[in-house]
Amino acid sequence: QVQLVESGGGLVQAGGSLRLSCAASGRTLSNYAMGWFRQAPGKERDIVAAITWSGGIPYYAHSVKGRFTISRDNAKNTVYLQMNSLKPEDTAEYYCAADPNWAIITSPHGGGMDYWGKGTLVTVSS
């Protein structure tokens, strides 16, 4: 079994930055792609960004492209999400996810995902 634990959320003003981390434990995530999803109040959980095991060309949702950067450190079993130029509409619970299937890790809402973290809250004030 794998546990994913997110950290780094908090309150930030519009235009500011935050860096989220997701640490995996339990067993190696060899060949697993990892991603970040977010869920705003009253809305579905949506894909934000994803990255393959090898760290190849990442995937970004249109709404965050150019502002967010996903990366991973396999030696530390950790994936990161650097969020710059934050906007109030980025306010949401952010979830880390892991799955070996690229189609699942980049799906709009993450249906069928192997592993989810419990989330970390990001609040962007205007």
PDB file of N, CA, C and O in Angstrom, residues 1-6 22-27 29 34 77 96 98 115-118:
ATOM      1  N   GLN A   1       0.841  -1.192   0.000  1.00  0.00           N
ATOM      2  CA  GLN A   1       0.000   0.000   0.000  1.00  0.00           C
ATOM      3  C   GLN A   1       0.880   1.248   0.000  1.00  0.00           C
ATOM      4  O   GLN A   1       1.974   1.240   0.563  1.00  0.00           O
ATOM      5  N   VAL A   2       0.405   2.280  -0.630  1.00  0.00           N
ATOM      6  CA  VAL A   2       1.143   3.539  -0.745  1.00  0.00           C
ATOM      7  C   VAL A   2       0.392   4.638  -0.018  1.00  0.00           C
ATOM      8  O   VAL A   2      -0.832   4.733  -0.115  1.00  0.00           O
ATOM      9  N   GLN A   3       1.112   5.446   0.707  1.00  0.00           N
ATOM     10  CA  GLN A   3       0.535   6.634   1.324  1.00  0.00           C
ATOM     11  C   GLN A   3       1.142   7.862   0.670  1.00  0.00           C
ATOM     12  O   GLN A   3       2.360   7.943   0.485  1.00  0.00           O
ATOM     13  N   LEU A   4       0.287   8.799   0.316  1.00  0.00           N
ATOM     14  CA  LEU A   4       0.711  10.079  -0.245  1.00  0.00           C
ATOM     15  C   LEU A   4       0.331  11.176   0.740  1.00  0.00           C
ATOM     16  O   LEU A   4      -0.837  11.276   1.130  1.00  0.00           O
ATOM     17  N   VAL A   5       1.306  11.996   1.122  1.00  0.00           N
ATOM     18  CA  VAL A   5       1.059  13.049   2.098  1.00  0.00           C
ATOM     19  C   VAL A   5       1.476  14.384   1.504  1.00  0.00           C
ATOM     20  O   VAL A   5       2.656  14.603   1.214  1.00  0.00           O
ATOM     21  N   GLU A   6       0.497  15.268   1.361  1.00  0.00           N
ATOM     22  CA  GLU A   6       0.762  16.593   0.813  1.00  0.00           C
ATOM     23  C   GLU A   6       1.124  17.577   1.925  1.00  0.00           C
ATOM     24  O   GLU A   6       0.684  17.423   3.071  1.00  0.00           O
ATOM     25  N   CYS A  22       4.551  16.497  -2.149  1.00  0.00           N
ATOM     26  CA  CYS A  22       3.814  15.261  -1.899  1.00  0.00           C
ATOM     27  C   CYS A  22       4.837  14.152  -1.690  1.00  0.00           C
ATOM     28  O   CYS A  22       5.563  13.801  -2.623  1.00  0.00           O
ATOM     29  N   ALA A  23       4.880  13.625  -0.485  1.00  0.00           N
ATOM     30  CA  ALA A  23       5.823  12.566  -0.149  1.00  0.00           C
ATOM     31  C   ALA A  23       5.105  11.223  -0.171  1.00  0.00           C
ATOM     32  O   ALA A  23       4.048  11.063   0.449  1.00  0.00           O
ATOM     33  N   ALA A  24       5.692  10.277  -0.874  1.00  0.00           N
ATOM     34  CA  ALA A  24       5.114   8.938  -0.978  1.00  0.00           C
ATOM     35  C   ALA A  24       5.866   7.978  -0.070  1.00  0.00           C
ATOM     36  O   ALA A  24       7.086   8.042   0.031  1.00  0.00           O
ATOM     37  N   SER A  25       5.134   7.103   0.576  1.00  0.00           N
ATOM     38  CA  SER A  25       5.745   6.078   1.427  1.00  0.00           C
ATOM     39  C   SER A  25       4.956   4.789   1.298  1.00  0.00           C
ATOM     40  O   SER A  25       3.839   4.771   0.788  1.00  0.00           O
ATOM     41  N   GLY A  26       5.547   3.718   1.762  1.00  0.00           N
ATOM     42  CA  GLY A  26       4.871   2.425   1.747  1.00  0.00           C
ATOM     43  C   GLY A  26       5.527   1.441   0.803  1.00  0.00           C
ATOM     44  O   GLY A  26       5.750   0.307   1.166  1.00  0.00           O
ATOM     45  N   ARG A  27       5.775   1.885  -0.409  1.00  0.00           N
ATOM     46  CA  ARG A  27       6.550   1.079  -1.348  1.00  0.00           C
ATOM     47  C   ARG A  27       7.000   1.987  -2.483  1.00  0.00           C
ATOM     48  O   ARG A  27       6.474   3.083  -2.646  1.00  0.00           O
ATOM     49  N   LEU A  29       7.387   3.749  -5.949  1.00  0.00           N
ATOM     50  CA  LEU A  29       6.442   4.111  -7.009  1.00  0.00           C
ATOM     51  C   LEU A  29       7.112   4.017  -8.369  1.00  0.00           C
ATOM     52  O   LEU A  29       6.860   4.843  -9.257  1.00  0.00           O
ATOM     53  N   MET A  34       2.813  10.679 -11.591  1.00  0.00           N
ATOM     54  CA  MET A  34       2.209  11.370 -10.459  1.00  0.00           C
ATOM     55  C   MET A  34       1.617  12.689 -10.916  1.00  0.00           C
ATOM     56  O   MET A  34       2.053  13.266 -11.918  1.00  0.00           O
ATOM     57  N   ASN A  77      11.209  10.095  -3.377  1.00  0.00           N
ATOM     58  CA  ASN A  77       9.803   9.700  -3.530  1.00  0.00           C
ATOM     59  C   ASN A  77       8.870  10.891  -3.327  1.00  0.00           C
ATOM     60  O   ASN A  77       7.842  10.796  -2.637  1.00  0.00           O
ATOM     61  N   CYS A  96      -2.613  15.161  -4.245  1.00  0.00           N
ATOM     62  CA  CYS A  96      -1.581  14.425  -4.955  1.00  0.00           C
ATOM     63  C   CYS A  96      -2.159  13.080  -5.387  1.00  0.00           C
ATOM     64  O   CYS A  96      -3.009  12.507  -4.682  1.00  0.00           O
ATOM     65  N   ALA A  98      -1.280   9.221  -7.769  1.00  0.00           N
ATOM     66  CA  ALA A  98      -0.295   8.359  -8.422  1.00  0.00           C
ATOM     67  C   ALA A  98      -0.996   7.227  -9.155  1.00  0.00           C
ATOM     68  O   ALA A  98      -1.922   6.614  -8.624  1.00  0.00           O
ATOM     69  N   TYR A 115      -3.887   5.783  -6.339  1.00  0.00           N
ATOM     70  CA  TYR A 115      -3.626   6.361  -5.016  1.00  0.00           C
ATOM     71  C   TYR A 115      -3.903   7.858  -4.993  1.00  0.00           C
ATOM     72  O   TYR A 115      -3.582   8.571  -5.945  1.00  0.00           O
ATOM     73  N   TRP A 116      -4.479   8.281  -3.868  1.00  0.00           N
ATOM     74  CA  TRP A 116      -4.740   9.702  -3.607  1.00  0.00           C
ATOM     75  C   TRP A 116      -4.183  10.088  -2.243  1.00  0.00           C
ATOM     76  O   TRP A 116      -4.203   9.287  -1.305  1.00  0.00           O
ATOM     77  N   GLY A 117      -3.720  11.336  -2.149  1.00  0.00           N
ATOM     78  CA  GLY A 117      -3.416  11.901  -0.849  1.00  0.00           C
ATOM     79  C   GLY A 117      -4.683  12.483  -0.250  1.00  0.00           C
ATOM     80  O   GLY A 117      -5.750  12.463  -0.883  1.00  0.00           O
ATOM     81  N   LYS A 118      -4.560  13.020   0.971  1.00  0.00           N
ATOM     82  CA  LYS A 118      -5.729  13.567   1.659  1.00  0.00           C
ATOM     83  C   LYS A 118      -5.934  15.041   1.386  1.00  0.00           C
ATOM     84  O   LYS A 118      -6.965  15.599   1.767  1.00  0.00           O
TER      85      LYS A 118
END
